[in-house]
Short mmCIF file of C-alpha atoms in Angstrom, two decimals:
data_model
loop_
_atom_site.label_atom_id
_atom_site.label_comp_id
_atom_site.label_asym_id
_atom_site.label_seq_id
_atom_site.Cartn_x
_atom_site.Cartn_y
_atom_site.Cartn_z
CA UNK A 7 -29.14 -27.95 -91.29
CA UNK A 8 -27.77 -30.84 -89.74
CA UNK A 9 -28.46 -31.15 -85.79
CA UNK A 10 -25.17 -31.20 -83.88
CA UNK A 11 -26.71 -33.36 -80.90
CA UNK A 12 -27.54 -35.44 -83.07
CA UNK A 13 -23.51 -37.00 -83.65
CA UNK A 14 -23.07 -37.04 -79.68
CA UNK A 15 -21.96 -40.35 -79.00
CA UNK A 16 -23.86 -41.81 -76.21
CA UNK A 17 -21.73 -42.13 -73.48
CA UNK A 18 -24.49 -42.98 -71.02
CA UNK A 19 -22.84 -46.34 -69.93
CA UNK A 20 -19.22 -45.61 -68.07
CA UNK A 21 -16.41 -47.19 -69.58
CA UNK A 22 -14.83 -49.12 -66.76
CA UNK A 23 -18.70 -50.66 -66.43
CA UNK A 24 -17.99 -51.65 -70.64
CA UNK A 25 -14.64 -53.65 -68.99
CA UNK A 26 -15.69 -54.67 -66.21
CA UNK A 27 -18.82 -56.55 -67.98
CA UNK A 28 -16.41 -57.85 -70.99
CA UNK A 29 -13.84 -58.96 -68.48
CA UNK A 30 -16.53 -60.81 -66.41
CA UNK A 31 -18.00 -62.07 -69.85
CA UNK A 32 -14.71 -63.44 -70.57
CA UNK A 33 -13.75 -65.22 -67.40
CA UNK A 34 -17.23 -67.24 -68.00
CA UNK A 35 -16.66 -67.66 -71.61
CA UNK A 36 -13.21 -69.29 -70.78
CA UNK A 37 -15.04 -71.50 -67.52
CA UNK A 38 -17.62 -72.92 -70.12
CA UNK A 39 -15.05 -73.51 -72.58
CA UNK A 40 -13.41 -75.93 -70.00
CA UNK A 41 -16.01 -77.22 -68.35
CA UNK A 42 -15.53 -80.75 -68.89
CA UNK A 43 -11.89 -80.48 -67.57
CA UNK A 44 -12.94 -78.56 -64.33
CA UNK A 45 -15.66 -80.95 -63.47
CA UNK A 46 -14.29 -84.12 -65.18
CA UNK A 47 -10.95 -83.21 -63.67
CA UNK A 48 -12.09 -83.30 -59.42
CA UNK A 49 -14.18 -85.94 -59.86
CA UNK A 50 -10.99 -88.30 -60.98
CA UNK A 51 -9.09 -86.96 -58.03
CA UNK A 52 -11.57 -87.17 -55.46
CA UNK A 53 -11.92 -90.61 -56.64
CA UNK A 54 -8.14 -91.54 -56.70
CA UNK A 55 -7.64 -90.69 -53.00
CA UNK A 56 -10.76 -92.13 -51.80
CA UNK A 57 -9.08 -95.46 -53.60
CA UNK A 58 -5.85 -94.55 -51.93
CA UNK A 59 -7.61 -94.11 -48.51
CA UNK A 60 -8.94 -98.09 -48.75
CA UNK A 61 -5.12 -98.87 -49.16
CA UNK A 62 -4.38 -97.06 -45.76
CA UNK A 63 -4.56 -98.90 -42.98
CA UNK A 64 -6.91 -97.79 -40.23
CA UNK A 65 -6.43 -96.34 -37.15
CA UNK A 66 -8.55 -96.80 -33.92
CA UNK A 67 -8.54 -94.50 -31.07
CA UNK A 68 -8.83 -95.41 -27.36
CA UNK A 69 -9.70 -93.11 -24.29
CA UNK A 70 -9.21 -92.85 -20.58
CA UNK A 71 -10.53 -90.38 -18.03
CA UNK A 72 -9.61 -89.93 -14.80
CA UNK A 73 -9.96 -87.63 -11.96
CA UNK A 74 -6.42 -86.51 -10.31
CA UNK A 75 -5.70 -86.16 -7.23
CA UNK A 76 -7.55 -83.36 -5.40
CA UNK A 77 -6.58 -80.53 -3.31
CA UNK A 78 -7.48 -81.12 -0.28
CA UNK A 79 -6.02 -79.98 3.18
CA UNK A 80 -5.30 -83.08 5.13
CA UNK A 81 -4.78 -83.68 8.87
CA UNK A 82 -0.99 -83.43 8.47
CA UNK A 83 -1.54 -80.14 7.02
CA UNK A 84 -3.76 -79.26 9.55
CA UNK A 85 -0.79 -79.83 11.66
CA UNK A 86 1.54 -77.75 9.74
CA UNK A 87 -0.70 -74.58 9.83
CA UNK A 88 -0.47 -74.53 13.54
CA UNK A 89 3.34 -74.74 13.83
CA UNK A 90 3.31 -70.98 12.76
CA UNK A 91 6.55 -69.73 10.53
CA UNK A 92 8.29 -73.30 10.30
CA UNK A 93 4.84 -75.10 9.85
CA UNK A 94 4.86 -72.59 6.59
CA UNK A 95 7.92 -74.19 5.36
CA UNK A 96 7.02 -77.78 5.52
CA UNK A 97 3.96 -77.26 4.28
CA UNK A 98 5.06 -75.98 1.27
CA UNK A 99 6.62 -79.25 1.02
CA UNK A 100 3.99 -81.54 1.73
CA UNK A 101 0.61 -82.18 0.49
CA UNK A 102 -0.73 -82.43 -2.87
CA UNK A 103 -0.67 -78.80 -4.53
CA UNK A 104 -0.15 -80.16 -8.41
CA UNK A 105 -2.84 -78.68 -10.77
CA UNK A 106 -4.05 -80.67 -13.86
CA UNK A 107 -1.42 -79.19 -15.97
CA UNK A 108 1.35 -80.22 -14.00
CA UNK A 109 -0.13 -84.19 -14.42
CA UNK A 110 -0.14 -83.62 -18.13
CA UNK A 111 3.51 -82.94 -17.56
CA UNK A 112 4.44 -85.99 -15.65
CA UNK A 113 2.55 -88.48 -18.30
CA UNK A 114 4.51 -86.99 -21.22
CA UNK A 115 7.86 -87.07 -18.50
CA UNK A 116 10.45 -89.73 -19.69
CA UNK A 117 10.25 -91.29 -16.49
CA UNK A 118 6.70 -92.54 -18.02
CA UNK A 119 7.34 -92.77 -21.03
CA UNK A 120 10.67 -95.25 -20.77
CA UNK A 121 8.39 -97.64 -18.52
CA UNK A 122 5.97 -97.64 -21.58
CA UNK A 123 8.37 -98.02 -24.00
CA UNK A 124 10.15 -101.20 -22.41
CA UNK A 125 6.96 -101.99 -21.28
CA UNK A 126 5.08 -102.61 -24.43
CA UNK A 127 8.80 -103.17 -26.56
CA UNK A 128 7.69 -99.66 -28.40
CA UNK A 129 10.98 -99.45 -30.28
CA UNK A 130 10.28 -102.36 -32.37
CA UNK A 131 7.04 -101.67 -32.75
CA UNK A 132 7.48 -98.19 -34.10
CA UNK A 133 10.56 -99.27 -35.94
CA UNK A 134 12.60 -96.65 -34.56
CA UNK A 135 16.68 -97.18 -33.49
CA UNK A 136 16.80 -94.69 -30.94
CA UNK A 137 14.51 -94.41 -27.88
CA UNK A 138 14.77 -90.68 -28.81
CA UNK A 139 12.88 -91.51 -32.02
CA UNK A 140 10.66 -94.23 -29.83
CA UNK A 141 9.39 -91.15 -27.46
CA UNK A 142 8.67 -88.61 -29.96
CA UNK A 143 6.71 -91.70 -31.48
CA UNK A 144 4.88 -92.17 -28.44
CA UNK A 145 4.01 -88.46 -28.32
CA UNK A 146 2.80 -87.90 -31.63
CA UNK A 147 0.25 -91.10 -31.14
CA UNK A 148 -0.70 -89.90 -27.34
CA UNK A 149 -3.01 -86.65 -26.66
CA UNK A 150 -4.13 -85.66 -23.05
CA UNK A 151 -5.55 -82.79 -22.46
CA UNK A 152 -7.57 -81.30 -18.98
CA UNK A 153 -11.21 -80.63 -19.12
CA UNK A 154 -12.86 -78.10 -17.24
CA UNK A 155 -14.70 -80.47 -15.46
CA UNK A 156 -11.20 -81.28 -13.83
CA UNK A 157 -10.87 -84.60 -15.62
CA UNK A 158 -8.12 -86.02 -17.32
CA UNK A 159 -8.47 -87.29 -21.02
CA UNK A 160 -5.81 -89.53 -22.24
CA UNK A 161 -6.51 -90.49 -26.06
CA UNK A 162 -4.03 -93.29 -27.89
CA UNK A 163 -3.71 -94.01 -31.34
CA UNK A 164 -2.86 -97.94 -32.90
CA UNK A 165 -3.91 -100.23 -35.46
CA UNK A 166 -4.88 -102.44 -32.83
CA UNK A 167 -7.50 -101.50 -31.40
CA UNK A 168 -6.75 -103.63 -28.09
CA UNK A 169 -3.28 -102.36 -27.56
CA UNK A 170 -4.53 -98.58 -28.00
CA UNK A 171 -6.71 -99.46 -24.99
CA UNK A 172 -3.75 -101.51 -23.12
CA UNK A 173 -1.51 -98.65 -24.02
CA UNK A 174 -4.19 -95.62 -22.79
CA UNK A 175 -4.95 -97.48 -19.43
CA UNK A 176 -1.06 -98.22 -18.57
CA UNK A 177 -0.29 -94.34 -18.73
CA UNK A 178 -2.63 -94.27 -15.88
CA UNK A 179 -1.11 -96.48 -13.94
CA UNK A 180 2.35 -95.67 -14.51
CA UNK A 181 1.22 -92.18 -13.39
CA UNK A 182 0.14 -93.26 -10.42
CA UNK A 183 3.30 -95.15 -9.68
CA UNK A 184 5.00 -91.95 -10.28
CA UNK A 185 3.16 -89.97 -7.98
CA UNK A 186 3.31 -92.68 -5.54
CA UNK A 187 7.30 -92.60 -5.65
CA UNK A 188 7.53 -88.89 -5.53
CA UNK A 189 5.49 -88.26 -2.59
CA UNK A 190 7.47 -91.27 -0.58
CA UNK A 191 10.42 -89.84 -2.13
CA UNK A 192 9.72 -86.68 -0.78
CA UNK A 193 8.27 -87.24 2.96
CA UNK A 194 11.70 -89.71 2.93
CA UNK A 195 13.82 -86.39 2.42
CA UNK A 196 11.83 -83.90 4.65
CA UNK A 197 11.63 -87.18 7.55
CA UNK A 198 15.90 -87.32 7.17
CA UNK A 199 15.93 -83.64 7.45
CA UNK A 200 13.88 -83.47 10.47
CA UNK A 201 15.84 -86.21 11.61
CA UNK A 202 19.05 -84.60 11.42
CA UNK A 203 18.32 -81.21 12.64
CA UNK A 204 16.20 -82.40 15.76
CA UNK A 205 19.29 -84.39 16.72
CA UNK A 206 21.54 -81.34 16.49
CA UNK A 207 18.93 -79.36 17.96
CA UNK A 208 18.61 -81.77 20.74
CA UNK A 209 22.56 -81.92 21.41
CA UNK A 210 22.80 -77.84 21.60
CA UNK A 211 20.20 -78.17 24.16
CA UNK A 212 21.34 -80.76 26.70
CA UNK A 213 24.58 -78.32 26.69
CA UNK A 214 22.45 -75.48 26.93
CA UNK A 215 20.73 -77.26 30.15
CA UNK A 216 24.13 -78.52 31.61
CA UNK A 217 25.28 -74.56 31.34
CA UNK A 218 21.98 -73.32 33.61
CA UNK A 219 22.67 -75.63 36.09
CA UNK A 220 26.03 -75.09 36.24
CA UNK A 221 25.51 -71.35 37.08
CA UNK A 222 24.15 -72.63 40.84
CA UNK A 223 21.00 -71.27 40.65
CA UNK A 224 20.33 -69.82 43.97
CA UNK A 225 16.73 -68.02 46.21
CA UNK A 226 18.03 -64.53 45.52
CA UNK A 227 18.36 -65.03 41.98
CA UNK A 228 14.98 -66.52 41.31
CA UNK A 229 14.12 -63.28 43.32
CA UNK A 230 13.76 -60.74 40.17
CA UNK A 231 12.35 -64.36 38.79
CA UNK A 232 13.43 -63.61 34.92
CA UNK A 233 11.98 -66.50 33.47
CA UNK A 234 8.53 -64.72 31.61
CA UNK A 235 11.10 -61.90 30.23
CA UNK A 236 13.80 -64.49 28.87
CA UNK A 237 11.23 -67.26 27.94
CA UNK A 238 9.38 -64.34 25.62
CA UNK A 239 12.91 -63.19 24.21
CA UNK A 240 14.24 -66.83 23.41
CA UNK A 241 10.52 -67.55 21.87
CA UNK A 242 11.08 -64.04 19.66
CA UNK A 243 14.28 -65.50 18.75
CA UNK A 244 13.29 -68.93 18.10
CA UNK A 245 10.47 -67.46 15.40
CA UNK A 246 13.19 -65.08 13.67
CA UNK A 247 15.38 -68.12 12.93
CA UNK A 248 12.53 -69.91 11.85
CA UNK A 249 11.07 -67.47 9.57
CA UNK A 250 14.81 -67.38 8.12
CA UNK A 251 14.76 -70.44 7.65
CA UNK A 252 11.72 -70.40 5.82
CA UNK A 253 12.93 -67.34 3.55
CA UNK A 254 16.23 -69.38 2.33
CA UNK A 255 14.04 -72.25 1.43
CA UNK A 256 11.19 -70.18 -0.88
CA UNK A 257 14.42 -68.42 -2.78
CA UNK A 258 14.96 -72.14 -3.86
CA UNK A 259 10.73 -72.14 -5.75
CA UNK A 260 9.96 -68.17 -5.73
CA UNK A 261 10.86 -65.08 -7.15
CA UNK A 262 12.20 -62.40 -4.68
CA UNK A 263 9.59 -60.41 -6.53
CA UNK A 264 6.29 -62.83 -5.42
CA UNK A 265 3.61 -61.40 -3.22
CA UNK A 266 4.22 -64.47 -0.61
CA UNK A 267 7.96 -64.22 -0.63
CA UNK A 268 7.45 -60.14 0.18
CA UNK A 269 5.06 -61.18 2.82
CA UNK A 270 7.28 -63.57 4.19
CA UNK A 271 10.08 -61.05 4.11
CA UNK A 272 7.66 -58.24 5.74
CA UNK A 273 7.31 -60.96 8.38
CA UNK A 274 10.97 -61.43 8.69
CA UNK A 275 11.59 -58.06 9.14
CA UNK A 276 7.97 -57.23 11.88
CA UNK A 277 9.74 -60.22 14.12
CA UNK A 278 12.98 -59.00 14.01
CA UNK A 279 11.59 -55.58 15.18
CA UNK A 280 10.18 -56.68 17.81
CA UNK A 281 13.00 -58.85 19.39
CA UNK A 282 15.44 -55.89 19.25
CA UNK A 283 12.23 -54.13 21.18
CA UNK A 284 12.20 -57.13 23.60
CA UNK A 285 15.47 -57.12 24.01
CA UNK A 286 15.65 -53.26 24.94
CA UNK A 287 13.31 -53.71 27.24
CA UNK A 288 14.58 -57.18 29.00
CA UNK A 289 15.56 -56.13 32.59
CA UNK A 290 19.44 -56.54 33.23
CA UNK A 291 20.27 -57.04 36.82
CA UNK A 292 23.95 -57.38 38.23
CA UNK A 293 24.95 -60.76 39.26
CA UNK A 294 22.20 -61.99 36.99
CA UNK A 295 23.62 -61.45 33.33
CA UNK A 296 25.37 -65.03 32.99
CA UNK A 297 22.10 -66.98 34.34
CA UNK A 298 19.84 -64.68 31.89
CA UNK A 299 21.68 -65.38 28.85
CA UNK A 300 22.18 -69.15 29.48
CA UNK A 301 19.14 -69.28 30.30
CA UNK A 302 17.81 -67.26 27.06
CA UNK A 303 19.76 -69.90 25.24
CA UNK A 304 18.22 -72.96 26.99
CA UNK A 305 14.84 -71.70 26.06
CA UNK A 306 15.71 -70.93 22.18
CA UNK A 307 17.05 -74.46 21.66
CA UNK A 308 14.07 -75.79 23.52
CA UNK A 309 11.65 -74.15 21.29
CA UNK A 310 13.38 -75.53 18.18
CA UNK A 311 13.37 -78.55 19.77
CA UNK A 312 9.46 -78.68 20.07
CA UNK A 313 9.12 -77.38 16.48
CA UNK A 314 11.00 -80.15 14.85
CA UNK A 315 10.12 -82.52 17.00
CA UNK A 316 6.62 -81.79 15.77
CA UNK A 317 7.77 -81.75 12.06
CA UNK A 318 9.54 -84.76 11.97
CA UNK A 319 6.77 -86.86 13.37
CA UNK A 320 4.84 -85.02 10.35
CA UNK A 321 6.84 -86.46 7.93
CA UNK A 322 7.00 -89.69 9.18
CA UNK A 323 3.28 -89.11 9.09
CA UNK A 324 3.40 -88.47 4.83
CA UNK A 325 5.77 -91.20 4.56
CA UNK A 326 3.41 -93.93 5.58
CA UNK A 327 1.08 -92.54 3.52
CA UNK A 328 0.78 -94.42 -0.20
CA UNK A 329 0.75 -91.25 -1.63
CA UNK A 330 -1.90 -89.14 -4.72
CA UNK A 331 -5.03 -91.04 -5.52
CA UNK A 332 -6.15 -91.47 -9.23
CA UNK A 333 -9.43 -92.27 -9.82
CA UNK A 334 -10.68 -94.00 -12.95
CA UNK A 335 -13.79 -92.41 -14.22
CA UNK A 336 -14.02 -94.43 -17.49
CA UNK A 337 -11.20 -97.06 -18.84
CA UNK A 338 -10.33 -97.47 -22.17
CA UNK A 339 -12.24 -99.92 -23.78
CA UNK A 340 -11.12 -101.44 -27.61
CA UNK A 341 -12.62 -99.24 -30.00
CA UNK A 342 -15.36 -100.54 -32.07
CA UNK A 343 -14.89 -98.31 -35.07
CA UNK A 344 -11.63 -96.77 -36.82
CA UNK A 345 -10.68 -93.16 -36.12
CA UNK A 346 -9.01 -92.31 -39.82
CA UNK A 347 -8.86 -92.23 -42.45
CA UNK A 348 -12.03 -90.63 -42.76
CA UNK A 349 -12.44 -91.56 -46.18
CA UNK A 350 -15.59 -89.24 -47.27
CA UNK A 351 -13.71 -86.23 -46.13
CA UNK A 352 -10.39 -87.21 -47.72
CA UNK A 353 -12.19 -87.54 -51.13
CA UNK A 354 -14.11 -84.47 -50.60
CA UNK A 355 -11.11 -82.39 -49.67
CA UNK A 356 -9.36 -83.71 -52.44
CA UNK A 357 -11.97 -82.80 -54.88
CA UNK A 358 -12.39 -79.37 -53.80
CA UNK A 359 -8.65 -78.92 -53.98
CA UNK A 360 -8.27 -80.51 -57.29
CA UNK A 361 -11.23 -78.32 -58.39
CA UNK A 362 -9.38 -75.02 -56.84
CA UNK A 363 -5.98 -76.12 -59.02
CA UNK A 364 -7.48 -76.82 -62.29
CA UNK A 365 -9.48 -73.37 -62.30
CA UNK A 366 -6.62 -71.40 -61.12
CA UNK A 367 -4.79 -73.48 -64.31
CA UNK A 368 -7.64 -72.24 -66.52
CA UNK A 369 -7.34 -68.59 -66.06
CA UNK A 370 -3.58 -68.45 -66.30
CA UNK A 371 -3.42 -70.52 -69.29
CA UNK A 372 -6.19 -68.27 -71.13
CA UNK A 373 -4.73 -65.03 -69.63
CA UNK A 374 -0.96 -66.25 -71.36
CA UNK A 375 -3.36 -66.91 -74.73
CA UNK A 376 -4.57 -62.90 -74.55
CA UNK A 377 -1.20 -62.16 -73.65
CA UNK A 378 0.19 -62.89 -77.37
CA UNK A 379 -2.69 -62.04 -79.31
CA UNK A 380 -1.89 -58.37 -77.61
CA UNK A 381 1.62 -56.63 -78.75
CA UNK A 382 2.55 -55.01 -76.17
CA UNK A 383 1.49 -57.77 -73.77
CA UNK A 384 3.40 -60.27 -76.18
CA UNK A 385 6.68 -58.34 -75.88
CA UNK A 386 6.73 -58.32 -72.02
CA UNK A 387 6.11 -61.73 -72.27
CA UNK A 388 8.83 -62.05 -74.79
CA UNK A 389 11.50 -60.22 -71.89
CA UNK A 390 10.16 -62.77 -69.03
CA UNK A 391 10.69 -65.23 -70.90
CA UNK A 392 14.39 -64.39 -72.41
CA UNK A 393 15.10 -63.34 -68.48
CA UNK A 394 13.79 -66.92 -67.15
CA UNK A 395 15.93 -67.98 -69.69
CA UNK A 396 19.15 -66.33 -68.65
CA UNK A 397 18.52 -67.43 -65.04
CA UNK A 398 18.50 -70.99 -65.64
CA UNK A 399 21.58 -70.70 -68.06
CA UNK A 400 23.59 -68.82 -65.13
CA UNK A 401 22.24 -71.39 -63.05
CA UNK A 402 23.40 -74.55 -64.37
#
């Protein structure tokens, strides 16, 4: 009697382990088959673009670092932070308060770049029609980034290795022209405004004088002796207007929504309180009101006399000054060796690539070949094809 174990087939070995082995089988089988054509194949591309790369001409690099201007409270400033509220205002005008970024900005500015351009005749150099074209030039061959360290790195590409360095170390220097013209530019403006308003300021309060004498101040007036009450109320309301002054000009750089403009407007609001308290509380005397309030008045214009007085000799201060400071740590110098083409890595990247496209070429080319020897495989194939078909026919 036959054994009925004995026609179990032995199913020990799972079946998508079976496919998984013939389909790895099979993707080697069809690697070894080309093998010439997958190593043969790189090694003529890698050594195609590493002929192409002696054709290229090569590019040399040249660096500058510097060290911008530093942040650094000055006597001026010094000044300006013992003015109180309107010292606020002008010193958010003056001084240096640019960060690195803000440098990288003005190099890459057209005001720099146009210099450079007419400087160094860029247009015909880089061919271009359009200074449009002539900038965007000048960009793409320029990188400057910021270091931690707080220095500047300028880096300039060129075939010539002497006008990278000429071209690197002028971007310096037209930056510090810049910076020199803004900050005369500047203390100019904030001098004329001064200017202006201490003249105005100094008219109201000639009038203001010439209407306190004119009351005939007299022994029993000076009696109840005012002048500590009024001078503290005309000082309140000298601060207010400056302070308001000072809001109208941080809506023109800040967000109503910044922590310094709230402060500023908690400020606003703490002196105003305080006035109307002051002013409650100011003794009123009969006979007295029309010396008190011209009086009041004298003191107020006084005390924005003496405030702009102060700022306007400030900015005639910044506007002798020859401005932000640049210093040089190390100036381009004419590179000894080219930048690119790197031609190793060109011909190794091109290999690799090569190598990537030829393999991927392998397997769909062998996978098409088991695609027809199989039926139903062959007559999917068979609808792609009669579909690409159709396409291109609509298509033309």
């Amino acid at each position: 009697m036959n054994n009925p174990i004995s026609t179990v087939t032995d199913i020990s070995t799972p079946p998508t382990e079976v496919e998984d082995e013939i389909s790895l089988l099979d993707l080697l089988q069809t690697i070894f088959d080309n093998l010439r054509l997958l190593i043969l194949g790189p090694l003529v591309v890698g050594l195609a673009a590493l002929g192409i790369s002696f054709t290229v001409p090569p590019t040399f690099t040249a660096t500058v670092k510097f060290l911008p201007p530093q942040q650094q409270q000055s006597a001026a400033a010094s000044m300006l932070a013992s003015l109180g509220g309107l010292g606020g205002l002008a010193g958010a005008a003056a001084g240096i308060k640019s960060p690195a970024d803000q440098y990288l900005v003005f190099m890459k500015s057209n005001s720099v770049q146009d210099v450079l351009i007419e400087r160094f005749k860029l247009q015909d150099r880089y061919q271009s029609k359009f200074k449009t074209d002539t900038r965007l030039a000048l960009t793409g061959s320029t990188r400057a980034t910021s270091g931690k360290d707080g220095l500047i790195t300028v880096e300039v590409d060129d075939k010539d290795p002497q006008f990278a360095a000429d071209l690197a170390n002028a971007h310096v220097d037209e930056l510090q022209k810049l910076l020199a013209r803004l900050a005369v530019t500047e203390a100019q403006q904030r001098r004329a405004f001064f200017e202006k308003q201490l003249l105005q300021v100094k008219e109201k309060m000639i009038a203001a004088e010439q209407a306190l004498r004119a009351t005939g101040i007299s022994g029993s007036v000076l009696k109840s002796n005012p002048t500590s009450a009024v001078a503290a109320v005309a000082g309140l309301k000298a601060q207010v207007t400056v302070q308001e002054v000072k809001l109208g000009a941080m809506r023109g750089y800040l967000a109503e929504s910044a922590p310094d403009f709230k402060l500023a407007l908690n400020e606003l609001a703490n002196l105003r309180a305080q006035l109307a308290k002051q002013e409650k509380d100011e003794p009123a005397t009969a006979g007295q009101g029309d010396y008190v309030s011209k009086y009041r008045e004298f003191k107020y214009q006084e005390t924005l006399f003496e405030l702009f007085a102060k700022q306007f000799e400030v900015a005639k201060i910044d506007e002798s000054r020859e401005g932000a400071v640049i210093q040089v740590l190390d100036a381009a110098q004419p590179p000894e060796r080219k930048a690119k083409p790197k031609k190793a890595l060109i011909a190794i990247i091109a290999t690799l690539a090569a190598g990537f496209a030829l393999l991927l070429f392998v397997f769909i080319r062998q996978a098409l070949r088991n695609a027809t020897q199989d039926p139903e495989s062959a007559q999917k194939l068979g609808k792609l094809k009669a579909s690409w078909s159709k396409a291109l026919g609509k298509a033309s």
